[in-house]
Coordinates of C-alpha atoms in Angstrom, one line a residue:
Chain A
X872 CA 0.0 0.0 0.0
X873 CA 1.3 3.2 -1.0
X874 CA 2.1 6.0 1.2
X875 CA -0.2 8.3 0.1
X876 CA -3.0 5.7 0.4
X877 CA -2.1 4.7 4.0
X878 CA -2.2 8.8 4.7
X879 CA -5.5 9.1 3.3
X880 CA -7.3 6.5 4.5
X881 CA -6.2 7.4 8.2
X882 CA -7.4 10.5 6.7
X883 CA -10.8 9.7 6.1
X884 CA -10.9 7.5 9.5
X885 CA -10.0 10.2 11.2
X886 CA -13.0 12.6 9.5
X887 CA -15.9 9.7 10.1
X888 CA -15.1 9.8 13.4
X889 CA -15.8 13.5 14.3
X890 CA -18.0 14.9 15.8
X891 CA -20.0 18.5 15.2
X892 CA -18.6 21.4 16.9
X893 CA -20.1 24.9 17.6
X894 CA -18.7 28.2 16.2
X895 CA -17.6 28.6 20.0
X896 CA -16.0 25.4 20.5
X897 CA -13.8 26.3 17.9
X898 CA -11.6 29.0 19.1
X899 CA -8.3 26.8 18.9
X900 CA -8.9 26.0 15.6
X901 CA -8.8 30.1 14.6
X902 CA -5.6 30.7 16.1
X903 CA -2.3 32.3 14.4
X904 CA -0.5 28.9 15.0
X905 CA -3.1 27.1 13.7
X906 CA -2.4 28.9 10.1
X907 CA -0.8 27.0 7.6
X908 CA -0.3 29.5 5.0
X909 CA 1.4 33.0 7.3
X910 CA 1.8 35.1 4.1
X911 CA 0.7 33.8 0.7
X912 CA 3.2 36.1 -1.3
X913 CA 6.1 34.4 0.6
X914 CA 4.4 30.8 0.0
X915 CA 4.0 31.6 -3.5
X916 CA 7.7 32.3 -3.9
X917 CA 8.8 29.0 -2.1
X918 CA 7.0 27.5 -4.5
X919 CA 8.4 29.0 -7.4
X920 CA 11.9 28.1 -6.4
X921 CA 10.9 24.9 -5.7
X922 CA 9.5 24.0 -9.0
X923 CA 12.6 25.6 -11.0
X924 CA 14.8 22.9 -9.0
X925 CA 12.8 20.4 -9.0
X926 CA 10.2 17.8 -11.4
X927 CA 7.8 17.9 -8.7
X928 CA 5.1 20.7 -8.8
X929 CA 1.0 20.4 -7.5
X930 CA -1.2 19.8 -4.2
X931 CA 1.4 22.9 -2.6
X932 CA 0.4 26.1 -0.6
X933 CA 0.8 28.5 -3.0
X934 CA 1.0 28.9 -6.6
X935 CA 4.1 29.1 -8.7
X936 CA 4.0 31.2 -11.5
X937 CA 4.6 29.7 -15.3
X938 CA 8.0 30.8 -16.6
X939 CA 10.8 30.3 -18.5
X940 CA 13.1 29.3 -15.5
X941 CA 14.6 26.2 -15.6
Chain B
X1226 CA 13.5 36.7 -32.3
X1227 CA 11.1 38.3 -29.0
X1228 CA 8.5 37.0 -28.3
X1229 CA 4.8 39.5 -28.9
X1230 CA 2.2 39.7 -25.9
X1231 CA -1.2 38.5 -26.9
X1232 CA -3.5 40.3 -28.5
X1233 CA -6.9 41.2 -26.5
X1234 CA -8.8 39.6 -28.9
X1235 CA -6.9 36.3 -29.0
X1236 CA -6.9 36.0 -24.9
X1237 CA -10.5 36.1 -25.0
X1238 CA -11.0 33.3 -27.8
X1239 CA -9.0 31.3 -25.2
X1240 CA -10.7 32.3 -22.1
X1241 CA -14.0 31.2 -23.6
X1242 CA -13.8 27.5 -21.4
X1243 CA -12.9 29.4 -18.1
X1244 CA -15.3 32.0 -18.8
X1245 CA -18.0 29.4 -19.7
X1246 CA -16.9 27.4 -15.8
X1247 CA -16.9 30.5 -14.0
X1248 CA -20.5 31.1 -15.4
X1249 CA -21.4 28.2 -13.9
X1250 CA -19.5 28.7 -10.4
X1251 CA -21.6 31.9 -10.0
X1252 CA -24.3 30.3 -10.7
X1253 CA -24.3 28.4 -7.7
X1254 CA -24.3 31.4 -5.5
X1255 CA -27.0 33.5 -4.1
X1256 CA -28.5 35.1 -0.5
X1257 CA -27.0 37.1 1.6
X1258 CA -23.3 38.1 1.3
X1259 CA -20.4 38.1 3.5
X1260 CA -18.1 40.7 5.1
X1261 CA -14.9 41.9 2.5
X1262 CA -11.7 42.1 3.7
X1263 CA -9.6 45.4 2.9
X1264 CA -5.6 43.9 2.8
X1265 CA -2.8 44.9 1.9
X1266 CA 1.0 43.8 1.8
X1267 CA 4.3 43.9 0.1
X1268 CA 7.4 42.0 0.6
X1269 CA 11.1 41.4 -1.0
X1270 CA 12.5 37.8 -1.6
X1271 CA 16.1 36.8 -2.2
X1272 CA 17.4 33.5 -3.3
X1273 CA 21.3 33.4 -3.8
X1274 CA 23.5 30.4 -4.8
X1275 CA 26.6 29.5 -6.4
X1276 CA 25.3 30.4 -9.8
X1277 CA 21.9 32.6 -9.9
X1278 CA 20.9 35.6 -7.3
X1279 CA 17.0 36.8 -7.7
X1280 CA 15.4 39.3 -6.0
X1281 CA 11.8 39.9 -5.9
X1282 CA 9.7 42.8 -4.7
X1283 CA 6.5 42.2 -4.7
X1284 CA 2.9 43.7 -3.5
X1285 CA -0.7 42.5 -3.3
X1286 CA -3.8 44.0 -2.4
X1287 CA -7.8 43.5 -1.7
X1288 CA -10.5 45.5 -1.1
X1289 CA -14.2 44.7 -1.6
X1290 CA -16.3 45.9 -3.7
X1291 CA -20.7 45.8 -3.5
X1292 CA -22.2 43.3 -1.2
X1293 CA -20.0 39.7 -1.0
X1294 CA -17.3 40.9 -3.6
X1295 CA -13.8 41.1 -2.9
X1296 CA -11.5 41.7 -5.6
X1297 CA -7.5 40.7 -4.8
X1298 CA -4.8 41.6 -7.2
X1299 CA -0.7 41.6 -6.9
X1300 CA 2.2 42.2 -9.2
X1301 CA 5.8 41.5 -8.6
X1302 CA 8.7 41.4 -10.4
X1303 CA 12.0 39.0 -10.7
X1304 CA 15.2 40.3 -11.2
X1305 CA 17.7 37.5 -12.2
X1306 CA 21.3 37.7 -12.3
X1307 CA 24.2 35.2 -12.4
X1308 CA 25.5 32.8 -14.8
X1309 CA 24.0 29.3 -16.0
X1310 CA 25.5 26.1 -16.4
X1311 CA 24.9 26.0 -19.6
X1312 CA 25.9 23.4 -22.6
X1313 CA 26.4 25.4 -25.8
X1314 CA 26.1 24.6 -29.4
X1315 CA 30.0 24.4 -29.6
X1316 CA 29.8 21.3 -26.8
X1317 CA 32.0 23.5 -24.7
X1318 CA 30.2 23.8 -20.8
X1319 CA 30.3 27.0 -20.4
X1320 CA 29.2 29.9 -17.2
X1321 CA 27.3 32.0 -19.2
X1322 CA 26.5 35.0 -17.2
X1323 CA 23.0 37.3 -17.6
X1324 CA 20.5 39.5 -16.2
X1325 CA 17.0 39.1 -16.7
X1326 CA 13.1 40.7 -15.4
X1327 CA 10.6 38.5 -14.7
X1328 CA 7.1 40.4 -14.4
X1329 CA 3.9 39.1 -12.9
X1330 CA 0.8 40.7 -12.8
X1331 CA -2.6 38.6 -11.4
X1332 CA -5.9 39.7 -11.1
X1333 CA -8.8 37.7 -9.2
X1334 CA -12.6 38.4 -7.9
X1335 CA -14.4 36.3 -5.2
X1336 CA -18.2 36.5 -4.9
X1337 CA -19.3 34.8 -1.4
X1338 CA -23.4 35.7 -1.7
X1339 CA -23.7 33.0 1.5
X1340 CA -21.3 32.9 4.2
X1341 CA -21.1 29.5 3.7
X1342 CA -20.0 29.4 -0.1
X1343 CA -17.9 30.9 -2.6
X1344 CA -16.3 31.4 -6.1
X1345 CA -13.6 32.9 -7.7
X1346 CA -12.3 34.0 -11.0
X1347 CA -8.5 34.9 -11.7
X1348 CA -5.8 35.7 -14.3
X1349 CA -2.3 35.7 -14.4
X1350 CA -0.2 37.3 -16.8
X1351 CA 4.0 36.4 -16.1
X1352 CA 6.2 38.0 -18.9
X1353 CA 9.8 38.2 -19.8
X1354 CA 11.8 38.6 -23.0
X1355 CA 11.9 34.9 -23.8
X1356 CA 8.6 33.7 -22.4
X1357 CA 4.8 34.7 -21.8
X1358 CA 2.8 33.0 -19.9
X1359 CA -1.3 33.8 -20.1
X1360 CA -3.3 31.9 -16.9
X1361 CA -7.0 31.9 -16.8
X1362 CA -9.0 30.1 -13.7
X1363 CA -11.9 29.5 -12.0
X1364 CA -12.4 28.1 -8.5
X1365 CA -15.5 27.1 -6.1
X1366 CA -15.6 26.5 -2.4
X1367 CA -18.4 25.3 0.0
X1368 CA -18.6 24.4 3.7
X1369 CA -20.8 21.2 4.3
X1370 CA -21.4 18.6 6.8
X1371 CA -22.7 21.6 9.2
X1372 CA -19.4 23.5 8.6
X1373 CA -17.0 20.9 9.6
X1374 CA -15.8 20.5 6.1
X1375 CA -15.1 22.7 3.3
X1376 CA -14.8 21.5 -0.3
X1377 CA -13.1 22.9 -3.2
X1378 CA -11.9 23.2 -6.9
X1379 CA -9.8 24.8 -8.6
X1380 CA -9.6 24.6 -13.1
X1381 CA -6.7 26.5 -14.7
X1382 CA -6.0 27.0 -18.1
X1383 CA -3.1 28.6 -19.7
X1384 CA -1.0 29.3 -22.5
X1385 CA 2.9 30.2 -22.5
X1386 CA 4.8 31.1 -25.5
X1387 CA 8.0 30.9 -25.8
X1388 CA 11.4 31.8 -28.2
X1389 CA 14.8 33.1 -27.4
X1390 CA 16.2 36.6 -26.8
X1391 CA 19.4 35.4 -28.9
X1392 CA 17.8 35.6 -31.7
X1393 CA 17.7 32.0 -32.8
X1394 CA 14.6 31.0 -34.6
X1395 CA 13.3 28.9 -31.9
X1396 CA 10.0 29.2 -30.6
X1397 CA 6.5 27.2 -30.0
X1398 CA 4.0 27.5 -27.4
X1399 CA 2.6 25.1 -24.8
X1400 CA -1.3 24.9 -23.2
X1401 CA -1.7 24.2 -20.1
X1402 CA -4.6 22.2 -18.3
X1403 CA -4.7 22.3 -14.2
X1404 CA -7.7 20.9 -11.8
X1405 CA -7.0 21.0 -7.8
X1406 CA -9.6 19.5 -5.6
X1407 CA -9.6 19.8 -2.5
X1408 CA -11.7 18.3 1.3
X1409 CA -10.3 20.5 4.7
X1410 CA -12.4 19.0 7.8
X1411 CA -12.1 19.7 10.9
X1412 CA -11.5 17.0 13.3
X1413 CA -11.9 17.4 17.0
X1414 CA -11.0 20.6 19.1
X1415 CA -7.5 21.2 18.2
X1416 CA -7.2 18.9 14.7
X1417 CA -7.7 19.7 11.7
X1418 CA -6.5 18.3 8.2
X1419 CA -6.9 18.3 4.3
X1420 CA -6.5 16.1 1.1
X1421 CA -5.2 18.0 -2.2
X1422 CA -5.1 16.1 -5.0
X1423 CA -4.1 18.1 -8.6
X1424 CA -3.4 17.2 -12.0
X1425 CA -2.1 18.8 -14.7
X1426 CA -2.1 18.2 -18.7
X1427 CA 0.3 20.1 -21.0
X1428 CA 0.3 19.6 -25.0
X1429 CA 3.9 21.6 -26.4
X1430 CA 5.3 22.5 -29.6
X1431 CA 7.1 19.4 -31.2
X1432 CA 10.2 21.5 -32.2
X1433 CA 11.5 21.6 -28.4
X1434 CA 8.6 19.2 -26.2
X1435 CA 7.1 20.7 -22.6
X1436 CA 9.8 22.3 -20.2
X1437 CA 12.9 22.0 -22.7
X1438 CA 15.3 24.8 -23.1
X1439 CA 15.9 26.7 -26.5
X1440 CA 19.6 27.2 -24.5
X1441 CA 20.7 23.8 -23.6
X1442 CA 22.5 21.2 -25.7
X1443 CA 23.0 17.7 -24.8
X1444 CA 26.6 16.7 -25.4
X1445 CA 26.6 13.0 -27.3
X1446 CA 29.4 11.0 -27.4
X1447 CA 29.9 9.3 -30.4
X1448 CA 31.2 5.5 -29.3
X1449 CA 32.1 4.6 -32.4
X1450 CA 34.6 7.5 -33.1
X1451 CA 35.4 8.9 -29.3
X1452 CA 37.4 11.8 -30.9
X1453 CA 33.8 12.9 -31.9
X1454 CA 31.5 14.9 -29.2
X1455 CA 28.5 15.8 -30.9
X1456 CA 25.7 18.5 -29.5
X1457 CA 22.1 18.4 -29.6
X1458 CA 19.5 20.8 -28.9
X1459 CA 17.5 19.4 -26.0
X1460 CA 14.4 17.8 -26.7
X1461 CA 11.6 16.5 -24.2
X1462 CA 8.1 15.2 -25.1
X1463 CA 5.9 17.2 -26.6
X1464 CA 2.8 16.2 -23.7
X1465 CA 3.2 15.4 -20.0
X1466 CA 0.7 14.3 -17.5
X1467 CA 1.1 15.1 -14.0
X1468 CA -0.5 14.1 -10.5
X1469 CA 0.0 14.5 -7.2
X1470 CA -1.8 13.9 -3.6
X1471 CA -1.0 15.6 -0.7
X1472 CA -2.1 15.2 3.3
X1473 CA -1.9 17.9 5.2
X1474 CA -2.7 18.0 9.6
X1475 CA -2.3 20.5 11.7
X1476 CA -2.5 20.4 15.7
X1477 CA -3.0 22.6 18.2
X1478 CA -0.8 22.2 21.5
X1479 CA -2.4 25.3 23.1
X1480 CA -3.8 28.7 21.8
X1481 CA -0.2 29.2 21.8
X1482 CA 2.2 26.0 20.3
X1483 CA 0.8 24.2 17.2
X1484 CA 2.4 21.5 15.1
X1485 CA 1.8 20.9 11.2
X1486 CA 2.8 17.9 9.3
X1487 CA 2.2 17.4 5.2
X1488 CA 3.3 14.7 2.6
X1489 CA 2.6 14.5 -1.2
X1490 CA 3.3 12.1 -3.4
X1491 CA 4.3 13.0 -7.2
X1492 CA 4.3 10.9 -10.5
X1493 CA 4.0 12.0 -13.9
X1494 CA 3.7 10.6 -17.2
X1495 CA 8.2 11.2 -17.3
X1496 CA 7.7 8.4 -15.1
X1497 CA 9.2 11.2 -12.3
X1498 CA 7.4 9.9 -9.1
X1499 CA 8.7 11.9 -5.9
X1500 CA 7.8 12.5 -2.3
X1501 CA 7.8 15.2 -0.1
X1502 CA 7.4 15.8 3.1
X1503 CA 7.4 18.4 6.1
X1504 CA 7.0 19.2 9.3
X1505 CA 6.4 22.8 11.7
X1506 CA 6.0 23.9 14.5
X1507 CA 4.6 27.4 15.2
X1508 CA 4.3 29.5 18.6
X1509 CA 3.2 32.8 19.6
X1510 CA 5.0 34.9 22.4
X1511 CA 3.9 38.2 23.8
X1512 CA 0.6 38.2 24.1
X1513 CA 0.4 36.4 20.6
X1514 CA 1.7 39.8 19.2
X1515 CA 5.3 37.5 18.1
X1516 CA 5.1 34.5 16.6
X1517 CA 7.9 32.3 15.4
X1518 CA 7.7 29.6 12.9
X1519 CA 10.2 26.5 11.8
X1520 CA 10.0 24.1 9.1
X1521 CA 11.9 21.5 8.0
X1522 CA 11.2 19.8 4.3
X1523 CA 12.5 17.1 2.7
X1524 CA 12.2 15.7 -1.0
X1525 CA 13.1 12.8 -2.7
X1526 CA 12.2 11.9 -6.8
X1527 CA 13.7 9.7 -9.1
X1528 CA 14.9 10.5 -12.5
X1529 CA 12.2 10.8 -16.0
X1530 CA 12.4 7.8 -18.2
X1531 CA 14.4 9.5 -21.0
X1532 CA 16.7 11.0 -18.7
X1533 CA 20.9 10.4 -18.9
X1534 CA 23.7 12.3 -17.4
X1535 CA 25.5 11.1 -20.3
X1536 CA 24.3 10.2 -23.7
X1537 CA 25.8 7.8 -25.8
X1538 CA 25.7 6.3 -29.6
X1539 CA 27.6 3.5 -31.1
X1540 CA 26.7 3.7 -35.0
X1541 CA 24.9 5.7 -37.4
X1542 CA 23.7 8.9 -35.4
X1543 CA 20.0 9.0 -37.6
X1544 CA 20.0 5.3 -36.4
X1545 CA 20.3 5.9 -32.9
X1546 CA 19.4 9.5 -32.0
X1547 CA 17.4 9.5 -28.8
X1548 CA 14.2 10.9 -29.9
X1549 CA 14.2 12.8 -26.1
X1550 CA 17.1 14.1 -24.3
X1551 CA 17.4 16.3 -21.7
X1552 CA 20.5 18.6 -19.9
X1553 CA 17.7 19.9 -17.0
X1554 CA 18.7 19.2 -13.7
X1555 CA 15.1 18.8 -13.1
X1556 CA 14.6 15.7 -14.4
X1557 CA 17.6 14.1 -12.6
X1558 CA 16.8 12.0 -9.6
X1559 CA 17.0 14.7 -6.8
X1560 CA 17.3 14.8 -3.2
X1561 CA 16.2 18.0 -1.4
X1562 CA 16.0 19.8 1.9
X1563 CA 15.0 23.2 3.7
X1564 CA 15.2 24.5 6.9
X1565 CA 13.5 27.6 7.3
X1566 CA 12.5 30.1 10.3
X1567 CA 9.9 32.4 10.2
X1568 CA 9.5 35.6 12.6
X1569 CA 6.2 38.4 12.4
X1570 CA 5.6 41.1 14.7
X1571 CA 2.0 42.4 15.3
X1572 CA 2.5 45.8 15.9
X1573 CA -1.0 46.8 15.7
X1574 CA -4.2 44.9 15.8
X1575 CA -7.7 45.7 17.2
X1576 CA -8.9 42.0 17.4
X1577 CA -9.7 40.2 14.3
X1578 CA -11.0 43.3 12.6
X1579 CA -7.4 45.1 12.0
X1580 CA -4.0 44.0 12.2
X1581 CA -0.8 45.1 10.7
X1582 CA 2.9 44.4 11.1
X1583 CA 6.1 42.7 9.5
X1584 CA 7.4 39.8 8.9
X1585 CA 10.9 37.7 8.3
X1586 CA 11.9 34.6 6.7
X1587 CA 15.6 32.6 6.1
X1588 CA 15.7 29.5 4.5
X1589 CA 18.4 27.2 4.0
X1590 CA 18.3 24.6 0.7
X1591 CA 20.6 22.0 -0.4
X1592 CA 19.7 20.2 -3.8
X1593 CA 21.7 16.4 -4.5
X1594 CA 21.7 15.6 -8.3
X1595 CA 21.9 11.7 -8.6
X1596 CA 22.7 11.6 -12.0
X1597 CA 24.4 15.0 -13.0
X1598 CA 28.3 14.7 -12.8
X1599 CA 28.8 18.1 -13.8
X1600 CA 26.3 19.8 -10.8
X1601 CA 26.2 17.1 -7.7
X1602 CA 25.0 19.3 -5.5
X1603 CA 23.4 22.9 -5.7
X1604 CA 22.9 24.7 -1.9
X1605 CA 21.4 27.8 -1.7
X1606 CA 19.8 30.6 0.8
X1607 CA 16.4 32.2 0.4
X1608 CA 15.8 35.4 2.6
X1609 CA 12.5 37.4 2.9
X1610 CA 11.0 40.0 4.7
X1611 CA 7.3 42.2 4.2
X1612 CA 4.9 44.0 6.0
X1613 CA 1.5 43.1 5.6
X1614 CA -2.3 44.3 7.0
X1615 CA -6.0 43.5 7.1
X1616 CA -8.5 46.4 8.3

């Protein structure tokens, strides 16, 4: 079983199993921490650089820009 | 030969598929709207190594306009100095050194009628003397299963055109085919996590293939007379099919400490099939005015099918020409990591109606080529720093 298959079926384990929570109950959620994206500007940029250095490009935060660059 | 910017006319004739989705996504929304977000920021990215220094201003902004509407644009610019590693036409590897602008202008709207729904059209234009690149999409998001889940798509089509600023008559064009689909849900308290899965069609010009180089030549060595070094214009296939999954989970420790963890796996019609992987952890300090951020990533991919660091014949060269050949590093089995560390300072807020302050980042990279005798290994050092706000 692949990798990715073993992550997504914990995945969707983990997402049958949960149960409803009220805006209130969700305050930890909505935290600065809790962001995975801080600045969108900077993410896209990673991303550039990684796809001019590597084959690998899709399913990232952030979107790298089409270019001549490799 | 330079390459001309699209006419108006001929963008639209191309947008007609995007237009027609994004018809479609708006379709879908109605009732009443929900709060715009005025933003704005601007930052400056570096990345330096041995061979190649960029920097990169850039700025972005959003404001919104009539009832549910927020319109987001950003422009920024890469200014590209250094030398390449580049195999020439006279099979001599040679440093040759340049300086080159990057521009990048996008443009998007987001309509959000209900609080609980969305959809959002964008375009791209990236531009430099060698290359245009012309990026239409269109993208839907909805928040079911009482708002513990939000799902999402994203459809991209572009065009890029491309030639050489040497003058060689060399160019072709590519189009470019993107979907992203995405499930975030939330799973308990402090847990939350999403699947990405994206792929991504491209049909190119037959002269050069997808992603070759107008600049690169392959160096062949001729078995049968070894005195002989013969050089050939790179040459990759002319489509490419991409896909790739990622897993993403994030966990809150405290209102103050979270961890996030992601992996993606990659393979493409190269027969390039990768994995990366990363891990963060984030905390505020100060009242959650100071937070600080490190990440570690990791990547690991193995070379495309029609890949050598060293092609070789042993006969007739129309007999045994590899039909593909390729002098990218890109397409070398790689081995990757980044360290980074993140710092931003809120020095205003007023809850989560206005904030403002700035930010820092410094990354470490270090890139091994498997298969690339010439370039082994490539490190390099990407520094960043902005200011941003939302009022």
């Amino acid at each position: 079983m692949s990798a990715l298959s073993l992550f997504t079926l914990l995945f969707v384990a983990l997402s049958g199993g949960c149960v409803t929570l009220h805006p209130y109950e969700r305050a930890e959620l909505m935290t600065r921490v809790m962001s995975e994206t801080p600045d969108a500007m900077e993410a896209s940029f990673e991303v550039h650089v990684h796809r001019t250095r590597e084959a690998m490009a899709g399913a990232e935060l952030g979107e790298g820009a089409s270019c001549g660059c490799n | 030969m330079r390459v001309q910017l699209t006419t108006l006319t001929a963008l639209m004739a191309r947008a007609r598929p995007v237009a027609a989705a994004a018809l479609i996504a708006a379709a879908l929304l109605s009732g009443a709207a929900s709060l715009a977000e005025e933003r704005a920021g601007v930052r400056v990215d570096v990345y330096t190594d041995e061979w190649i220094q960029v920097v990169s201003p850039a700025i972005e902004g959003g404001f919104g306009v009539g009832a549910g509407v927020q319109v987001n644009g950003g422009y920024s610019v890469d200014v590209l100095s250094g030398a390449t590693r580049t195999q020439t036409v006279d099979v001599v590897s040679s440093a040759t050194t340049f300086s080159e602008r990057r521009h990048q202008a996008s443009l998007s709207a987001t309509a959000s009628r209900h609080a609980d729904r969305s959809a959002t059209v964008g375009y791209t234009l990236s531009a430099e003397p060698d290359y245009v690149s012309n990026v239409g999409s269109v993208g839907f998001s909805k928040e079911i299963l009482e708002r513990m889940a939000t799902v999402g798509g994203t459809y991209r089509l572009g065009r890029d055109r491309f030639g050489t600023a040497t003058g060689e008559a060399v160019e072709g064009s590519a189009i470019n085919q993107s979907l992203e689909l995405g499930w975030s849900h939330i799973l308990s308290r402090r847990t939350k996590g999403s699947l990405t899965l994206a792929g991504d069609y491209s049909a190119c010009a037959e002269s050069l293939g997808c992603q070759s180089s107008a600049y690169r030549f392959v160096p062949v060595l001729d078995l049968g007379a070894p005195q002989s070094l013969l050089s050939l214009r790179e040459r990759h296939p002319e489509t490419r099919l991409r896909g790739a999954g990622a897993l993403r989970l994030s966990q809150a420790l405290s209102t103050e400490l979270a961890l996030h963890a992601s992996y993606r796996y990659y393979a493409d019609s190269w027969e390039v099939r990768g994995h990366t992987a990363s891990l963060a952890a984030a905390r505020t300090l100060l009242d959650e005015r100071l937070m600080v951020r490190l990440d570690a990533r990791g990547g690991w991919q193995r070379p495309a099918s029609f890949y050598r660091d060293n092609y070789a014949i042993d006969g007739e060269l129309s007999e045994q020409l590899p039909d593909y050949r390729s002098a990218d590093p890109e397409l070398a089995g790689v081995t990757s990591a980044m360290a980074r560390g993140r710092v931003s300072w809120t020095w205003f807020s007023l809850g989560p109606l206005m904030e403002f302050g700035p930010n820092v980042r410094v990354a470490r990279l270090w890139y091994r080529y498997h298969e690339l005798e010439e370039l082994p290994e490539r490190d390099a050092w990407m520094i960043g720093g902005g200011a941003s706000g939302s009022f």
